[in-house]
Short mmCIF file of C-alpha atoms in Angstrom, two decimals:
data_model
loop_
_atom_site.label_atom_id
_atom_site.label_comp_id
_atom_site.label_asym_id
_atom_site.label_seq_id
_atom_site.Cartn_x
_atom_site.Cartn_y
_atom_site.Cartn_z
CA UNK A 1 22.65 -4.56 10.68
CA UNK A 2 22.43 -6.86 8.20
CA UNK A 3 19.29 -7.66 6.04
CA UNK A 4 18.56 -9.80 2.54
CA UNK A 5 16.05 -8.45 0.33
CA UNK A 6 14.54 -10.80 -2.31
CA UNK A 7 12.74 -8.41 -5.52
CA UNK A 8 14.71 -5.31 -6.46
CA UNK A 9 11.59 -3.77 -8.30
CA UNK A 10 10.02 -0.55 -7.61
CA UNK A 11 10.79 -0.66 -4.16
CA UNK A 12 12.75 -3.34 -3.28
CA UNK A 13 16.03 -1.92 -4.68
CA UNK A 14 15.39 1.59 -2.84
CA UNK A 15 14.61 0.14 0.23
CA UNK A 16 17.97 -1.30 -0.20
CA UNK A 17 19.88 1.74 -0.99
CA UNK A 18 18.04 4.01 1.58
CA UNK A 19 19.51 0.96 3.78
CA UNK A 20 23.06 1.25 2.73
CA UNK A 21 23.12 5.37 2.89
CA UNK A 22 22.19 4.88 6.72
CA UNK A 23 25.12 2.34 7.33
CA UNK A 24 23.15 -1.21 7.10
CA UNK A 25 24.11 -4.04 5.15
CA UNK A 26 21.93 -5.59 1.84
CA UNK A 27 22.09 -8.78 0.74
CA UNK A 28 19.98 -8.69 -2.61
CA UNK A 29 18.43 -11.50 -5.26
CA UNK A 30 16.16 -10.96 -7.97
CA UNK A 31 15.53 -13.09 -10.84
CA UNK A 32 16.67 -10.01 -13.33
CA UNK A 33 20.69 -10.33 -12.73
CA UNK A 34 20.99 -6.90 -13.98
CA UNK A 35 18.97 -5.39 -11.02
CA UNK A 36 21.36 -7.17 -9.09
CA UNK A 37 24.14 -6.07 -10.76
CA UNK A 38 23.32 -2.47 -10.20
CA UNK A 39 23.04 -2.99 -6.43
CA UNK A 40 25.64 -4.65 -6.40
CA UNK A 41 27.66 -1.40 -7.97
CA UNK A 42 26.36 0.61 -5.27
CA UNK A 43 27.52 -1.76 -2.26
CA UNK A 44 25.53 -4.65 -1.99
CA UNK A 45 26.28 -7.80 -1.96
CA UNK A 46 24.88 -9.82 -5.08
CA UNK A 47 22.99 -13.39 -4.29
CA UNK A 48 22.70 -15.80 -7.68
CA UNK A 49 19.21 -17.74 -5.60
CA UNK A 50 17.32 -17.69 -2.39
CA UNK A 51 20.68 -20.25 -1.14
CA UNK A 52 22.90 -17.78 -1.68
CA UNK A 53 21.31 -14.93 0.30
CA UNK A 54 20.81 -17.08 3.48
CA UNK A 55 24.63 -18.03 3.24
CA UNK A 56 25.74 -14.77 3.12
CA UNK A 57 23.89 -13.97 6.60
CA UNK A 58 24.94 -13.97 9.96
CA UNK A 59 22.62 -15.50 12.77
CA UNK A 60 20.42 -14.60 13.96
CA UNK A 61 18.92 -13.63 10.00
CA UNK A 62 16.57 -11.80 8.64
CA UNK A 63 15.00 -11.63 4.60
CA UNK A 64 12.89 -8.98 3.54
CA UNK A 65 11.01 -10.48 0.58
CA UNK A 66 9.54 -7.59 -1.77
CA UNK A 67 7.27 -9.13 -4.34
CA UNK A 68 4.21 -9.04 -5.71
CA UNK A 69 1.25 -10.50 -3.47
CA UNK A 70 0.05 -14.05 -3.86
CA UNK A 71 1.61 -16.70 -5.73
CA UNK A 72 5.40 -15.11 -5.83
CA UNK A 73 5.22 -13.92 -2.45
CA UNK A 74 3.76 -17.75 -1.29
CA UNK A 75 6.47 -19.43 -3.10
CA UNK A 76 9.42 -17.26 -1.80
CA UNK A 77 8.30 -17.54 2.04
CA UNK A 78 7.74 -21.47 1.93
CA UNK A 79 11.34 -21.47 -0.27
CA UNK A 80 13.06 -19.27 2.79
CA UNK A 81 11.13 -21.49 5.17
CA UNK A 82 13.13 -24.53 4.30
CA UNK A 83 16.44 -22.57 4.04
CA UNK A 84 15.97 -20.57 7.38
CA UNK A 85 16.69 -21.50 11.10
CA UNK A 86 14.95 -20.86 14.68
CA UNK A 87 15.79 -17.62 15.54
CA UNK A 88 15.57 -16.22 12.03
CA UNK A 89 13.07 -13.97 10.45
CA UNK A 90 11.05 -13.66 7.03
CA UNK A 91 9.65 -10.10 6.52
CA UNK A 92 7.18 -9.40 3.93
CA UNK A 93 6.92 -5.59 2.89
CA UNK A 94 4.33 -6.35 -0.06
CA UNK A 95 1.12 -5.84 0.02
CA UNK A 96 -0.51 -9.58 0.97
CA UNK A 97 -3.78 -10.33 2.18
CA UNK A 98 -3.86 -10.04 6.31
CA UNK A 99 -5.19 -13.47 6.68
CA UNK A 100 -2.41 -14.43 4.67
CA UNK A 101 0.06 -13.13 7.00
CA UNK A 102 -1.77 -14.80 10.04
CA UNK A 103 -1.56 -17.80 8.18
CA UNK A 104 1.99 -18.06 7.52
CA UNK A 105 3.11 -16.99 10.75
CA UNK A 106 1.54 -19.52 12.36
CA UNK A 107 3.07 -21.99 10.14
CA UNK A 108 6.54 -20.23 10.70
CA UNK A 109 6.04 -20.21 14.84
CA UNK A 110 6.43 -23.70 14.51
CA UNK A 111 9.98 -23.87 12.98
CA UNK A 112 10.53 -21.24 15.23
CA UNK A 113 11.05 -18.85 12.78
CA UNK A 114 9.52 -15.15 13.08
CA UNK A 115 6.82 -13.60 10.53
CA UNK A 116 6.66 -9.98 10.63
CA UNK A 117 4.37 -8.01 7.91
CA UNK A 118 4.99 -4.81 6.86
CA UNK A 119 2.78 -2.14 5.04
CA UNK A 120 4.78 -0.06 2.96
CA UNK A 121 3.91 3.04 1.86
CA UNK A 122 6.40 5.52 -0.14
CA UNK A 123 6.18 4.37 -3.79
CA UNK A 124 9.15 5.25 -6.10
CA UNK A 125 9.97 8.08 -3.69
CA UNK A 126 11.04 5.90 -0.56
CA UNK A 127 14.73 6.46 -1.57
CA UNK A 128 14.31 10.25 -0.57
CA UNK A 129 11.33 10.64 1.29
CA UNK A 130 11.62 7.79 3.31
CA UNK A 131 9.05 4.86 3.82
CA UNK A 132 5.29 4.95 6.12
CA UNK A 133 5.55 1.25 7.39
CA UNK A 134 2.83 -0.22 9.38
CA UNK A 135 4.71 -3.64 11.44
CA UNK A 136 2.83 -6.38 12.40
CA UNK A 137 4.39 -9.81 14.00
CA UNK A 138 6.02 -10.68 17.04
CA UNK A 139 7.27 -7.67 19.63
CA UNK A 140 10.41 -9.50 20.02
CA UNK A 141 11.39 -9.85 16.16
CA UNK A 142 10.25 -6.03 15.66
CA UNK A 143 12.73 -4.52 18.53
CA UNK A 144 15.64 -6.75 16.92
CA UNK A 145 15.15 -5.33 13.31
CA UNK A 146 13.65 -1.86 14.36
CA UNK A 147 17.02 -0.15 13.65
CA UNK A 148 15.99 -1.22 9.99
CA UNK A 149 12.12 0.17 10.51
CA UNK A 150 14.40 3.63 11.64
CA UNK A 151 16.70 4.06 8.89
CA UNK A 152 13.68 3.55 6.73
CA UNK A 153 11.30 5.76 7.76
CA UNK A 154 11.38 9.78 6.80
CA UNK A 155 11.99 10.69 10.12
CA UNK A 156 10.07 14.04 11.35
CA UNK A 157 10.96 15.71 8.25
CA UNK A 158 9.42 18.90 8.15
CA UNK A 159 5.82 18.17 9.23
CA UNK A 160 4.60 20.42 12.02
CA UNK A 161 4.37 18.11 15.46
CA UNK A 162 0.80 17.46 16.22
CA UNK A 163 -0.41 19.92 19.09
CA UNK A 164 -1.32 18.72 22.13
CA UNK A 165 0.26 14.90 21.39
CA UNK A 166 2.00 13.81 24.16
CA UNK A 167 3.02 10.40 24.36
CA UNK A 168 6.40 8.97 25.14
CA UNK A 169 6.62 6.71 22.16
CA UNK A 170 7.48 8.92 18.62
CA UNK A 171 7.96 6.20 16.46
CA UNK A 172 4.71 6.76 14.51
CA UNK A 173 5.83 10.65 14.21
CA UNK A 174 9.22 9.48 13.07
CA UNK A 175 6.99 7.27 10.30
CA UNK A 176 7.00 3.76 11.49
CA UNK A 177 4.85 1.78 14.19
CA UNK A 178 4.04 -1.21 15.48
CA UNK A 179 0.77 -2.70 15.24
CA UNK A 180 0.45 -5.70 16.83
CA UNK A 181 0.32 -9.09 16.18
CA UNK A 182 0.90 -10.74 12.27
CA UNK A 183 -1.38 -9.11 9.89
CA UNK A 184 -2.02 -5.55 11.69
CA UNK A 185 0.68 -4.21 9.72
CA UNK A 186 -0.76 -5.63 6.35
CA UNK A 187 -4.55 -5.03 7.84
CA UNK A 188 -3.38 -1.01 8.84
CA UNK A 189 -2.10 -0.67 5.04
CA UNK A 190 -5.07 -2.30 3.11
CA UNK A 191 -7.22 -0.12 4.95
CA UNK A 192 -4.85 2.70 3.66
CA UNK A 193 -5.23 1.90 0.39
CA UNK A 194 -8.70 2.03 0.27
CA UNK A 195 -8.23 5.27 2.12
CA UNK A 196 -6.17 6.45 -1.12
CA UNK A 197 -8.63 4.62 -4.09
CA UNK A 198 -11.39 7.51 -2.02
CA UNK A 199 -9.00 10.16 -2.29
CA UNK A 200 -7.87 9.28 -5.82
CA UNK A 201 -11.49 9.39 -6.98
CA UNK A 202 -13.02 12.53 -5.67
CA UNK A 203 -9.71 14.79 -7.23
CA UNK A 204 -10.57 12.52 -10.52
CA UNK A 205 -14.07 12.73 -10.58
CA UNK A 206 -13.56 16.69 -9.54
CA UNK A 207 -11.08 17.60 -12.17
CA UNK A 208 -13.74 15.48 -14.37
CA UNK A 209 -16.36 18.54 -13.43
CA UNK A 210 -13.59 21.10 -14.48
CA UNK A 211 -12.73 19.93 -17.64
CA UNK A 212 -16.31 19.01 -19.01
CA UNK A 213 -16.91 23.12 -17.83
CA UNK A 214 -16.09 23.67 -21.41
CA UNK A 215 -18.55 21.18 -23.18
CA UNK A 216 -20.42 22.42 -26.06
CA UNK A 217 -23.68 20.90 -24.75
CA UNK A 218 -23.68 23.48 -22.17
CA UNK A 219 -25.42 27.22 -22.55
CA UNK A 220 -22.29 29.05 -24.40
CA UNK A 221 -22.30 31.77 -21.26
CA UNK A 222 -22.08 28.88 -18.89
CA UNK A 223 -18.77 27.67 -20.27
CA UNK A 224 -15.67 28.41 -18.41
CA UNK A 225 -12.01 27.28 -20.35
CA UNK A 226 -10.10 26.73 -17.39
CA UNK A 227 -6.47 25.95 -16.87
CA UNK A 228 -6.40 23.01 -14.91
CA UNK A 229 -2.96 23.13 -14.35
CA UNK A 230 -3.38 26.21 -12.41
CA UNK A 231 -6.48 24.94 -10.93
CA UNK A 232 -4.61 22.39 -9.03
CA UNK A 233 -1.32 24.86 -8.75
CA UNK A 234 -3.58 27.21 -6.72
CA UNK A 235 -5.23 24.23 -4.25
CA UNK A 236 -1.38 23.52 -3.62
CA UNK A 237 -0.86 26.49 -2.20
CA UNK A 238 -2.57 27.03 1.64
CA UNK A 239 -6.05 24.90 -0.01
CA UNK A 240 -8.19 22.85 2.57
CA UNK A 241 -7.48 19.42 0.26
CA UNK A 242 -4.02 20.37 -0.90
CA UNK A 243 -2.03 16.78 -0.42
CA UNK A 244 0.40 14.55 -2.33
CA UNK A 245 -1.88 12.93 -4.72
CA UNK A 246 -2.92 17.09 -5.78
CA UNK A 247 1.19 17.49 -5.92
CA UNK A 248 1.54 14.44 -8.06
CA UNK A 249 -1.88 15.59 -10.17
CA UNK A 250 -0.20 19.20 -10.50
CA UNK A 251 2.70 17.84 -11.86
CA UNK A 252 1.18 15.88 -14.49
CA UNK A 253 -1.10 18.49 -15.44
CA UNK A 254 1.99 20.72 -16.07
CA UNK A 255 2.98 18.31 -18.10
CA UNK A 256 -0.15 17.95 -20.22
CA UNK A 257 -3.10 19.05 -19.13
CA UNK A 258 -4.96 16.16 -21.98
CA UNK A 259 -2.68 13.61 -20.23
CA UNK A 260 -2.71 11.92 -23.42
CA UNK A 261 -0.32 9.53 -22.39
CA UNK A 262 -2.67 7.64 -20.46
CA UNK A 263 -5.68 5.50 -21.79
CA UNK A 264 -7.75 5.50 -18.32
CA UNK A 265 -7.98 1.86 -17.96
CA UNK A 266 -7.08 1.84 -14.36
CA UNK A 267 -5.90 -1.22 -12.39
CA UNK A 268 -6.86 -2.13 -8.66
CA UNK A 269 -3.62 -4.07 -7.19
CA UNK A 270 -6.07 -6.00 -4.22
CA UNK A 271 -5.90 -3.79 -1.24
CA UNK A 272 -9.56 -2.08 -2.51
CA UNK A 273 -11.30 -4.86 -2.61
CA UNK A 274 -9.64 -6.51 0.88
CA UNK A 275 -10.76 -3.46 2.43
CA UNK A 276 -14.73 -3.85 1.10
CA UNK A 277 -14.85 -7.43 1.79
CA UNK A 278 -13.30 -6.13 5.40
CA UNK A 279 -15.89 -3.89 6.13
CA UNK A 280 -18.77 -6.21 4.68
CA UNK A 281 -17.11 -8.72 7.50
CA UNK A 282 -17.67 -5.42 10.39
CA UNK A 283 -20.82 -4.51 8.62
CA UNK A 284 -18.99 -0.95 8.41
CA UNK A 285 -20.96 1.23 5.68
CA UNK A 286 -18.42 2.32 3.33
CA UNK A 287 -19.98 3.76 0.45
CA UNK A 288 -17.05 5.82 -0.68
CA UNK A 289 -15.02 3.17 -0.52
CA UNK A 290 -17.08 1.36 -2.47
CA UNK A 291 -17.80 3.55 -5.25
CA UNK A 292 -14.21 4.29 -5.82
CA UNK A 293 -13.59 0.82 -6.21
CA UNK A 294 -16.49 0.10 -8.75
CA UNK A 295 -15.14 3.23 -11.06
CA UNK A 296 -11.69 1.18 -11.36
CA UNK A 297 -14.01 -1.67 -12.86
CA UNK A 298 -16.04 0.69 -14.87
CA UNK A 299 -12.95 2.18 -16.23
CA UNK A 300 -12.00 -0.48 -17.96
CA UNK A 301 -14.65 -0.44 -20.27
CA UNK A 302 -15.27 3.31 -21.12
CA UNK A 303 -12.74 5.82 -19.77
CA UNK A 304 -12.87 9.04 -19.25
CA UNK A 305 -10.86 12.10 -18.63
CA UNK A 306 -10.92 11.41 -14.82
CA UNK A 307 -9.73 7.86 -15.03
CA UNK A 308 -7.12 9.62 -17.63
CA UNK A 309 -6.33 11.22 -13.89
CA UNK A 310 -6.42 8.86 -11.92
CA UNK A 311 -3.70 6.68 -13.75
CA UNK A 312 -1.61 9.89 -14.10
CA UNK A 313 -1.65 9.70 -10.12
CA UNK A 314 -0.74 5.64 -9.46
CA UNK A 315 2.41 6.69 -11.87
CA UNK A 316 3.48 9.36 -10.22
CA UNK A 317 3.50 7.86 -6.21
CA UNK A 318 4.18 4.04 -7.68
CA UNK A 319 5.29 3.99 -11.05
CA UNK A 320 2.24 2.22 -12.08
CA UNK A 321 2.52 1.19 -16.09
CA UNK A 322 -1.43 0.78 -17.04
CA UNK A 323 -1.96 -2.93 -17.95
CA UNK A 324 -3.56 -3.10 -21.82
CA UNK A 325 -7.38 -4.65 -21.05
#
């Protein structure tokens, strides 16, 4: 099949070579010609604007934009609005707002021109590992472009099948699944994220607990120096909590257990605080949540060796540069 992709950062320029290795055709823009340039070496075709890419697609077409929520993401769906046709289809693999999504789609529905969002999860590692994507949008528009959701997605991989599952549909084993209407898929992976800010925190505030084991203001006999890169090398191996964020924490601990390279200033990207103002909304109690959230604020002002940990995660699954406060 054949697919444009508009942003060739992080993600958008593995999404397009995990494409390509499975046999699919990319059509790619980006404002950086280089990152063009170097797609276009490995077997895409280059567009100079938003014109080009739609001219280089066959009907019916479909644009997977891959930019950074809000403003660029508004600008380049209401830009591909005027260039698309009926039949076509804008997918947004960011991570928007939900209500955002529900928005444009309706807007879109009337040019007859499909919205589907899609929840991407799979960081700077999609190109191996393959990409978690939560769809939302029109049945019709997902089974068209599913053979793109497929290639995609991890696949089983090597995780154990669930015991006693037994359903006839495998897609979300495989990685990928449909949600439902415009803005599940977006709603699914905000939720997600706040999921992962919980996570994040309690290994943070945890190996926070280890380190400060060795504080002079404690009784000299209660004072443990431990190794904290074995301390998280051990929970890796057959631990209760062992997980990707303690892989990725591991490995930076292995690299320097100070993490000096990292101020602690850590940055919320919008998915957090969707998923508070969510729950406030369904009067769901989520205090965890919450908190985790409110220690990404705090951290901005006084940081500690936690938050030091917590940015050494958001690198390793995203490639997240801290932003200087």
């Amino acid at each position: 099949m054949q697919l444009g992709i508009i942003g060739l950062g992080r993600m958008g320029g593995n999404i397009a070579r995990r494409l390509q290795r499975h046999g699919h055709e990319t059509v790619v823009y980006d404002h950086n010609p280089e990152a063009v340039q170097d797609l276009a070496k490995d077997g895409s075709t280059g567009a100079s604007d938003l014109a080009g890419v739609v001219a280089s697609l066959t009907k019916p077409r479909a644009v997977w934009v891959m930019l950074p929520a809000g403003d660029p993401t508004e600008q380049t769906v209401a830009a591909l609005a005027d260039l698309l046709e009926a039949g076509d289809t804008i997918i947004d693999g960011g991570n928007s707002f939900y209500k955002d999504d529900i928005r444009r789609a309706m807007g879109l529905a009337k040019k007859g021109i499909d919205y589907i969002d899609v929840g991407t999860s799979g960081g700077v590692w999609g190109l191996e590992r393959g990409y978690c994507m939560m769809i939302g949008g029109t049945a019709q528009a997902f089974d068209r472009l599913e053979p793109l959701f497929d290639a995609l997605a991890p696949g089983y991989g090597s995780i154990p099948r669930t015991p006693n599952r037994k359903v006839a549909d495998d897609r979300s084993e495989r990685g990928y699944l449909y949600t439902g209407p415009a803005g599940s898929g977006h709603f699914v992976k905000m939720v997600h994220n706040g999921i992962e800010y919980g996570m994040m925190q309690a290994y943070a505030e945890g190996f926070d607990i280890l380190k400060m084991k060795a504080s002079p203001h404690l009784p000299e006999e209660q004072r443990f120096d431990l190794n904290l890169a074995d301390v998280a090398e051990v929970w890796r191996r057959g631990s209760v909590i062992s997980s990707w964020l303690l892989d990725l924490t591991a490995s930076a601990l292995a690299e320097d257990q100070e993490l000096a390279r990292y101020t602690g200033a850590v940055s919320d990207s919008g998915e957090g605080r969707w998923t508070i103002q969510a729950a406030i909304e369904e009067a769901v109690p989520t205090p965890v949540l919450a908190s985790a959230l409110f220690a990404r604020f705090r951290s901005r002002q006084e940081h500690t060796y936690g938050d030091r940990m917590l940015s050494a995660m958001r690198y390793g699954f995203g490639g997240h540069v801290e932003v200087p406060q």
